[in-house]
Amino acid sequence: MIFQALNSMKNPKNIVIFVSGNGSNMSNLIAHFDSNPDIDVESVFSNKKECLGIINAQKAGVNTVTFSKQELEDGNVTELVDLLNIDLIVLAGFLLKIPIEFTSHFENKIVNVHPSLLPKFGGKGMYGKHVHKAVIEAGETKSGITFHYVNENYDEGNIIEQFECEINPKDTWEDLESKIQQLEHEHFPVVIEKLLTQ
Ligand code: GAR
């Protein structure tokens, strides 16, 4: 027990979070891991200089890095993440296509949350409200979230875990969005903890 405690004080696991928008998952993860000495949010990375995610990460006192699509594609971001000695790269509403050089360098170290039950409603153009609108239009009776590893193809990496919610006949895409957000906030920290500490 004491050894375990000492070990975690010496060696917290480091994560970086990639965001492109509001970053509500990012804020939830930062708040959650604030009280967990085993996991440290080292930095928040974004391709959007002034997105709410970056503003809120700075308010929370977390180091932030912004970069261009070009810098992601030419390996600059890979080099920087390498220097930080990161255990897990967490995509939380990160919307740029990630190049194969990055995904193969960090194989099985990048985790994404997708707001549907993959393989349904995944792929290019399927993000955020576009997913919820498509799910409602298709008349689905349930949806959910998928945590998966990231490879070079949109939403096709190995699935880690999925969680479902029901859709009522009168639900709008906004209703579904809020059910999905609740699921994500509840499960994302737990999934990361499991991946890093088991
Ligand atoms: C989340 O619902 C996440 O599942 C989705 O973007 C939202 C980001 O919300 N990601 C995708 O659609 C990826 N294909 P947040 O910025 O408030 O965390």
PDB file of C-alpha atoms and ligand atoms in Angstrom:
ATOM      1  CA  MET A   1       0.000   0.000   0.000  1.00  0.00           C
ATOM      2  CA  ILE A   2       2.698   2.487   1.090  1.00  0.00           C
ATOM      3  CA  PHE A   3       4.915   1.377  -1.795  1.00  0.00           C
ATOM      4  CA  GLN A   4       2.032   1.936  -4.196  1.00  0.00           C
ATOM      5  CA  ALA A   5       1.467   5.457  -2.857  1.00  0.00           C
ATOM      6  CA  LEU A   6       5.172   6.312  -3.067  1.00  0.00           C
ATOM      7  CA  ASN A   7       5.352   4.933  -6.577  1.00  0.00           C
ATOM      8  CA  SER A   8       2.459   7.048  -7.808  1.00  0.00           C
ATOM      9  CA  MET A   9       3.999  10.178  -6.222  1.00  0.00           C
ATOM     10  CA  LYS A  10       7.202   9.533  -8.124  1.00  0.00           C
ATOM     11  CA  ASN A  11       5.681   8.430 -11.416  1.00  0.00           C
ATOM     12  CA  PRO A  12       2.364   9.965 -12.344  1.00  0.00           C
ATOM     13  CA  LYS A  13       1.170   8.986 -15.821  1.00  0.00           C
ATOM     14  CA  ASN A  14       1.220  11.927 -18.230  1.00  0.00           C
ATOM     15  CA  ILE A  15      -1.533  12.668 -20.693  1.00  0.00           C
ATOM     16  CA  VAL A  16      -2.058  15.373 -23.283  1.00  0.00           C
ATOM     17  CA  ILE A  17      -5.536  16.333 -24.472  1.00  0.00           C
ATOM     18  CA  PHE A  18      -6.212  17.441 -28.054  1.00  0.00           C
ATOM     19  CA  VAL A  19      -9.257  19.710 -28.620  1.00  0.00           C
ATOM     20  CA  SER A  20     -10.719  21.818 -31.427  1.00  0.00           C
ATOM     21  CA  GLY A  21     -13.819  23.359 -29.870  1.00  0.00           C
ATOM     22  CA  ASN A  22     -15.643  23.887 -26.587  1.00  0.00           C
ATOM     23  CA  GLY A  23     -13.591  21.363 -24.675  1.00  0.00           C
ATOM     24  CA  SER A  24     -16.263  20.385 -22.170  1.00  0.00           C
ATOM     25  CA  ASN A  25     -14.715  16.896 -21.997  1.00  0.00           C
ATOM     26  CA  MET A  26     -11.292  18.461 -21.593  1.00  0.00           C
ATOM     27  CA  SER A  27     -12.481  20.657 -18.682  1.00  0.00           C
ATOM     28  CA  ASN A  28     -14.142  17.646 -17.087  1.00  0.00           C
ATOM     29  CA  LEU A  29     -10.931  15.601 -17.409  1.00  0.00           C
ATOM     30  CA  ILE A  30      -8.753  18.408 -16.000  1.00  0.00           C
ATOM     31  CA  ALA A  31     -11.086  18.804 -13.001  1.00  0.00           C
ATOM     32  CA  HIS A  32     -11.221  15.050 -12.459  1.00  0.00           C
ATOM     33  CA  PHE A  33      -7.464  14.453 -12.628  1.00  0.00           C
ATOM     34  CA  ASP A  34      -6.753  17.469 -10.405  1.00  0.00           C
ATOM     35  CA  SER A  35      -7.638  15.219  -7.506  1.00  0.00           C
ATOM     36  CA  ASN A  36      -5.865  12.116  -8.833  1.00  0.00           C
ATOM     37  CA  PRO A  37      -2.107  12.131  -8.137  1.00  0.00           C
ATOM     38  CA  ASP A  38      -1.606   9.166 -10.502  1.00  0.00           C
ATOM     39  CA  ILE A  39      -2.513  11.057 -13.669  1.00  0.00           C
ATOM     40  CA  ASP A  40      -1.247  14.441 -14.775  1.00  0.00           C
ATOM     41  CA  VAL A  41      -2.706  16.521 -17.624  1.00  0.00           C
ATOM     42  CA  GLU A  42       0.630  17.721 -19.007  1.00  0.00           C
ATOM     43  CA  SER A  43      -0.714  19.987 -21.768  1.00  0.00           C
ATOM     44  CA  VAL A  44      -3.696  20.762 -23.948  1.00  0.00           C
ATOM     45  CA  PHE A  45      -3.016  20.867 -27.685  1.00  0.00           C
ATOM     46  CA  SER A  46      -5.255  22.526 -30.259  1.00  0.00           C
ATOM     47  CA  ASN A  47      -5.348  23.448 -33.935  1.00  0.00           C
ATOM     48  CA  LYS A  48      -7.654  26.377 -33.014  1.00  0.00           C
ATOM     49  CA  LYS A  49      -5.818  29.252 -31.320  1.00  0.00           C
ATOM     50  CA  GLU A  50      -8.842  30.846 -29.700  1.00  0.00           C
ATOM     51  CA  CYS A  51     -11.251  27.997 -29.114  1.00  0.00           C
ATOM     52  CA  LEU A  52     -13.035  27.799 -25.790  1.00  0.00           C
ATOM     53  CA  GLY A  53     -11.058  24.663 -24.955  1.00  0.00           C
ATOM     54  CA  ILE A  54      -7.747  26.550 -25.084  1.00  0.00           C
ATOM     55  CA  ILE A  55      -9.147  29.517 -23.135  1.00  0.00           C
ATOM     56  CA  ASN A  56     -10.497  27.232 -20.401  1.00  0.00           C
ATOM     57  CA  ALA A  57      -7.306  25.160 -20.230  1.00  0.00           C
ATOM     58  CA  GLN A  58      -5.346  28.372 -19.645  1.00  0.00           C
ATOM     59  CA  LYS A  59      -7.827  29.466 -16.963  1.00  0.00           C
ATOM     60  CA  ALA A  60      -7.328  26.090 -15.293  1.00  0.00           C
ATOM     61  CA  GLY A  61      -3.561  26.689 -15.279  1.00  0.00           C
ATOM     62  CA  VAL A  62      -2.723  23.934 -17.765  1.00  0.00           C
ATOM     63  CA  ASN A  63       0.047  24.442 -20.309  1.00  0.00           C
ATOM     64  CA  THR A  64      -1.344  24.932 -23.834  1.00  0.00           C
ATOM     65  CA  VAL A  65       0.105  24.398 -27.307  1.00  0.00           C
ATOM     66  CA  THR A  66      -1.506  25.552 -30.539  1.00  0.00           C
ATOM     67  CA  PHE A  67      -0.349  24.382 -33.936  1.00  0.00           C
ATOM     68  CA  SER A  68      -1.278  24.532 -37.607  1.00  0.00           C
ATOM     69  CA  LYS A  69      -2.412  21.662 -39.852  1.00  0.00           C
ATOM     70  CA  GLN A  70       0.999  21.965 -41.548  1.00  0.00           C
ATOM     71  CA  GLU A  71       2.839  21.516 -38.233  1.00  0.00           C
ATOM     72  CA  LEU A  72       0.813  18.387 -37.525  1.00  0.00           C
ATOM     73  CA  GLU A  73       1.522  17.018 -40.987  1.00  0.00           C
ATOM     74  CA  ASP A  74       5.269  17.781 -41.094  1.00  0.00           C
ATOM     75  CA  GLY A  75       6.082  16.059 -37.780  1.00  0.00           C
ATOM     76  CA  ASN A  76       6.589  19.091 -35.497  1.00  0.00           C
ATOM     77  CA  VAL A  77       3.739  18.053 -33.224  1.00  0.00           C
ATOM     78  CA  THR A  78       5.040  14.464 -33.086  1.00  0.00           C
ATOM     79  CA  GLU A  79       8.457  15.722 -31.969  1.00  0.00           C
ATOM     80  CA  LEU A  80       6.973  17.931 -29.281  1.00  0.00           C
ATOM     81  CA  VAL A  81       4.732  15.203 -27.855  1.00  0.00           C
ATOM     82  CA  ASP A  82       7.745  12.861 -27.850  1.00  0.00           C
ATOM     83  CA  LEU A  83       9.733  15.344 -25.766  1.00  0.00           C
ATOM     84  CA  LEU A  84       6.950  15.463 -23.188  1.00  0.00           C
ATOM     85  CA  ASN A  85       7.208  11.752 -22.396  1.00  0.00           C
ATOM     86  CA  ILE A  86       3.505  11.098 -22.681  1.00  0.00           C
ATOM     87  CA  ASP A  87       1.682   7.906 -21.704  1.00  0.00           C
ATOM     88  CA  LEU A  88      -1.598   8.633 -23.500  1.00  0.00           C
ATOM     89  CA  ILE A  89      -2.816  11.128 -26.101  1.00  0.00           C
ATOM     90  CA  VAL A  90      -6.493  11.871 -25.537  1.00  0.00           C
ATOM     91  CA  LEU A  91      -8.619  13.240 -28.387  1.00  0.00           C
ATOM     92  CA  ALA A  92     -11.612  15.072 -26.922  1.00  0.00           C
ATOM     93  CA  GLY A  93     -13.435  16.741 -29.790  1.00  0.00           C
ATOM     94  CA  PHE A  94     -10.306  17.064 -31.952  1.00  0.00           C
ATOM     95  CA  LEU A  95     -11.477  17.483 -35.513  1.00  0.00           C
ATOM     96  CA  LEU A  96      -8.391  17.518 -37.759  1.00  0.00           C
ATOM     97  CA  LYS A  97      -7.493  14.380 -39.690  1.00  0.00           C
ATOM     98  CA  ILE A  98      -4.431  12.874 -38.043  1.00  0.00           C
ATOM     99  CA  PRO A  99      -1.682  11.817 -40.457  1.00  0.00           C
ATOM    100  CA  ILE A 100      -0.479   8.205 -40.547  1.00  0.00           C
ATOM    101  CA  GLU A 101       3.032   9.294 -39.467  1.00  0.00           C
ATOM    102  CA  PHE A 102       1.538  10.472 -36.172  1.00  0.00           C
ATOM    103  CA  THR A 103      -0.820   7.516 -35.605  1.00  0.00           C
ATOM    104  CA  SER A 104       1.850   4.917 -36.368  1.00  0.00           C
ATOM    105  CA  HIS A 105       4.441   6.673 -34.183  1.00  0.00           C
ATOM    106  CA  PHE A 106       1.996   6.606 -31.254  1.00  0.00           C
ATOM    107  CA  GLU A 107       0.318   3.272 -32.021  1.00  0.00           C
ATOM    108  CA  ASN A 108      -2.137   2.254 -29.261  1.00  0.00           C
ATOM    109  CA  LYS A 109      -1.345   5.440 -27.390  1.00  0.00           C
ATOM    110  CA  ILE A 110      -4.051   7.655 -28.907  1.00  0.00           C
ATOM    111  CA  VAL A 111      -7.617   7.384 -27.629  1.00  0.00           C
ATOM    112  CA  ASN A 112     -10.660   9.103 -29.090  1.00  0.00           C
ATOM    113  CA  VAL A 113     -14.248   9.456 -27.984  1.00  0.00           C
ATOM    114  CA  HIS A 114     -16.819   9.331 -30.775  1.00  0.00           C
ATOM    115  CA  PRO A 115     -20.454  10.297 -30.127  1.00  0.00           C
ATOM    116  CA  SER A 116     -22.136   7.226 -31.660  1.00  0.00           C
ATOM    117  CA  LEU A 117     -22.071   3.455 -31.425  1.00  0.00           C
ATOM    118  CA  LEU A 118     -19.349   2.782 -33.997  1.00  0.00           C
ATOM    119  CA  PRO A 119     -19.203   1.427 -36.652  1.00  0.00           C
ATOM    120  CA  LYS A 120     -22.537   3.212 -37.076  1.00  0.00           C
ATOM    121  CA  PHE A 121     -22.400   6.934 -37.865  1.00  0.00           C
ATOM    122  CA  GLY A 122     -18.623   7.232 -38.138  1.00  0.00           C
ATOM    123  CA  GLY A 123     -16.265   8.383 -40.871  1.00  0.00           C
ATOM    124  CA  LYS A 124     -15.418  11.629 -42.637  1.00  0.00           C
ATOM    125  CA  GLY A 125     -17.759  14.517 -41.803  1.00  0.00           C
ATOM    126  CA  MET A 126     -19.307  12.629 -38.880  1.00  0.00           C
ATOM    127  CA  TYR A 127     -18.562  14.741 -35.832  1.00  0.00           C
ATOM    128  CA  GLY A 128     -20.534  16.555 -33.139  1.00  0.00           C
ATOM    129  CA  LYS A 129     -24.033  17.645 -34.160  1.00  0.00           C
ATOM    130  CA  HIS A 130     -23.720  16.034 -37.609  1.00  0.00           C
ATOM    131  CA  VAL A 131     -23.661  12.655 -35.896  1.00  0.00           C
ATOM    132  CA  HIS A 132     -26.667  13.424 -33.661  1.00  0.00           C
ATOM    133  CA  LYS A 133     -28.699  14.781 -36.588  1.00  0.00           C
ATOM    134  CA  ALA A 134     -27.957  11.672 -38.677  1.00  0.00           C
ATOM    135  CA  VAL A 135     -28.882   9.356 -35.801  1.00  0.00           C
ATOM    136  CA  ILE A 136     -32.233  11.128 -35.233  1.00  0.00           C
ATOM    137  CA  GLU A 137     -32.995  11.246 -38.973  1.00  0.00           C
ATOM    138  CA  ALA A 138     -32.326   7.506 -39.248  1.00  0.00           C
ATOM    139  CA  GLY A 139     -35.002   6.860 -36.579  1.00  0.00           C
ATOM    140  CA  GLU A 140     -32.617   5.004 -34.252  1.00  0.00           C
ATOM    141  CA  THR A 141     -34.000   3.976 -30.850  1.00  0.00           C
ATOM    142  CA  LYS A 142     -30.611   4.064 -29.159  1.00  0.00           C
ATOM    143  CA  SER A 143     -27.248   5.754 -29.553  1.00  0.00           C
ATOM    144  CA  GLY A 144     -24.192   6.093 -27.372  1.00  0.00           C
ATOM    145  CA  ILE A 145     -20.479   6.716 -27.257  1.00  0.00           C
ATOM    146  CA  THR A 146     -17.432   4.760 -28.388  1.00  0.00           C
ATOM    147  CA  PHE A 147     -13.952   4.951 -26.903  1.00  0.00           C
ATOM    148  CA  HIS A 148     -11.441   3.655 -29.430  1.00  0.00           C
ATOM    149  CA  TYR A 149      -7.769   3.707 -30.338  1.00  0.00           C
ATOM    150  CA  VAL A 150      -6.939   5.938 -33.274  1.00  0.00           C
ATOM    151  CA  ASN A 151      -5.432   4.716 -36.530  1.00  0.00           C
ATOM    152  CA  GLU A 152      -5.018   6.433 -39.892  1.00  0.00           C
ATOM    153  CA  ASN A 153      -8.699   5.995 -40.864  1.00  0.00           C
ATOM    154  CA  TYR A 154     -11.475   8.071 -39.317  1.00  0.00           C
ATOM    155  CA  ASP A 155     -13.185   6.152 -36.469  1.00  0.00           C
ATOM    156  CA  GLU A 156     -11.821   2.736 -37.450  1.00  0.00           C
ATOM    157  CA  GLY A 157      -9.297   1.976 -34.681  1.00  0.00           C
ATOM    158  CA  ASN A 158      -9.917  -0.866 -32.214  1.00  0.00           C
ATOM    159  CA  ILE A 159     -12.859  -0.290 -29.913  1.00  0.00           C
ATOM    160  CA  ILE A 160     -12.055  -0.064 -26.200  1.00  0.00           C
ATOM    161  CA  GLU A 161     -15.540   0.374 -24.711  1.00  0.00           C
ATOM    162  CA  GLN A 162     -19.025   1.580 -25.678  1.00  0.00           C
ATOM    163  CA  PHE A 163     -21.872   3.003 -23.596  1.00  0.00           C
ATOM    164  CA  GLU A 164     -25.488   3.348 -24.735  1.00  0.00           C
ATOM    165  CA  CYS A 165     -28.391   5.694 -24.180  1.00  0.00           C
ATOM    166  CA  GLU A 166     -32.016   5.433 -25.250  1.00  0.00           C
ATOM    167  CA  ILE A 167     -33.619   7.765 -27.765  1.00  0.00           C
ATOM    168  CA  ASN A 168     -37.269   8.631 -27.170  1.00  0.00           C
ATOM    169  CA  PRO A 169     -39.511   9.216 -30.220  1.00  0.00           C
ATOM    170  CA  LYS A 170     -39.788  12.934 -29.439  1.00  0.00           C
ATOM    171  CA  ASP A 171     -36.067  13.519 -28.821  1.00  0.00           C
ATOM    172  CA  THR A 172     -34.467  16.241 -30.944  1.00  0.00           C
ATOM    173  CA  TRP A 173     -30.790  16.135 -31.917  1.00  0.00           C
ATOM    174  CA  GLU A 174     -30.160  18.648 -29.125  1.00  0.00           C
ATOM    175  CA  ASP A 175     -31.741  16.243 -26.594  1.00  0.00           C
ATOM    176  CA  LEU A 176     -29.512  13.468 -27.903  1.00  0.00           C
ATOM    177  CA  GLU A 177     -26.462  15.739 -27.746  1.00  0.00           C
ATOM    178  CA  SER A 178     -27.059  16.408 -24.077  1.00  0.00           C
ATOM    179  CA  LYS A 179     -27.540  12.670 -23.284  1.00  0.00           C
ATOM    180  CA  ILE A 180     -24.287  11.928 -25.120  1.00  0.00           C
ATOM    181  CA  GLN A 181     -22.422  14.691 -23.316  1.00  0.00           C
ATOM    182  CA  GLN A 182     -23.590  13.320 -19.968  1.00  0.00           C
ATOM    183  CA  LEU A 183     -22.380   9.829 -20.911  1.00  0.00           C
ATOM    184  CA  GLU A 184     -19.010  11.185 -22.051  1.00  0.00           C
ATOM    185  CA  HIS A 185     -18.462  13.189 -18.887  1.00  0.00           C
ATOM    186  CA  GLU A 186     -19.341  10.190 -16.736  1.00  0.00           C
ATOM    187  CA  HIS A 187     -17.191   7.589 -18.504  1.00  0.00           C
ATOM    188  CA  PHE A 188     -14.197   9.331 -20.120  1.00  0.00           C
ATOM    189  CA  PRO A 189     -12.153   9.802 -16.918  1.00  0.00           C
ATOM    190  CA  VAL A 190     -12.841   6.226 -15.841  1.00  0.00           C
ATOM    191  CA  VAL A 191     -11.814   4.767 -19.205  1.00  0.00           C
ATOM    192  CA  ILE A 192      -8.533   6.736 -19.121  1.00  0.00           C
ATOM    193  CA  GLU A 193      -7.842   5.642 -15.545  1.00  0.00           C
ATOM    194  CA  LYS A 194      -8.413   2.023 -16.505  1.00  0.00           C
ATOM    195  CA  LEU A 195      -6.101   2.259 -19.517  1.00  0.00           C
ATOM    196  CA  LEU A 196      -3.302   3.853 -17.506  1.00  0.00           C
ATOM    197  CA  THR A 197      -3.469   2.063 -14.216  1.00  0.00           C
ATOM    198  CA  GLN A 198      -4.435  -1.540 -15.022  1.00  0.00           C
TER     199      GLN A 198
HETATM  200  C1  GAR B   1     -17.878  15.285 -28.187  1.00  0.00           C
HETATM  201  O1  GAR B   1     -19.227  14.926 -28.154  1.00  0.00           O
HETATM  202  C2  GAR B   1     -17.089  14.236 -28.941  1.00  0.00           C
HETATM  203  O2  GAR B   1     -17.643  12.957 -28.840  1.00  0.00           O
HETATM  204  C3  GAR B   1     -17.190  14.736 -30.354  1.00  0.00           C
HETATM  205  O3  GAR B   1     -17.084  16.136 -30.245  1.00  0.00           O
HETATM  206  C4  GAR B   1     -17.668  16.551 -29.016  1.00  0.00           C
HETATM  207  C5  GAR B   1     -16.718  17.514 -28.358  1.00  0.00           C
HETATM  208  O4  GAR B   1     -17.342  18.132 -27.276  1.00  0.00           O
HETATM  209  N1  GAR B   1     -16.169  14.183 -31.172  1.00  0.00           N
HETATM  210  C6  GAR B   1     -16.386  13.811 -32.434  1.00  0.00           C
HETATM  211  O5  GAR B   1     -17.442  13.980 -33.004  1.00  0.00           O
HETATM  212  C7  GAR B   1     -15.184  13.171 -33.122  1.00  0.00           C
HETATM  213  N2  GAR B   1     -15.568  12.545 -34.319  1.00  0.00           N
HETATM  214  P1  GAR B   1     -16.500  18.997 -26.244  1.00  0.00           P
HETATM  215  O6  GAR B   1     -15.587  19.901 -27.066  1.00  0.00           O
HETATM  216  O7  GAR B   1     -17.515  19.784 -25.497  1.00  0.00           O
HETATM  217  O8  GAR B   1     -15.718  18.050 -25.385  1.00  0.00           O
END
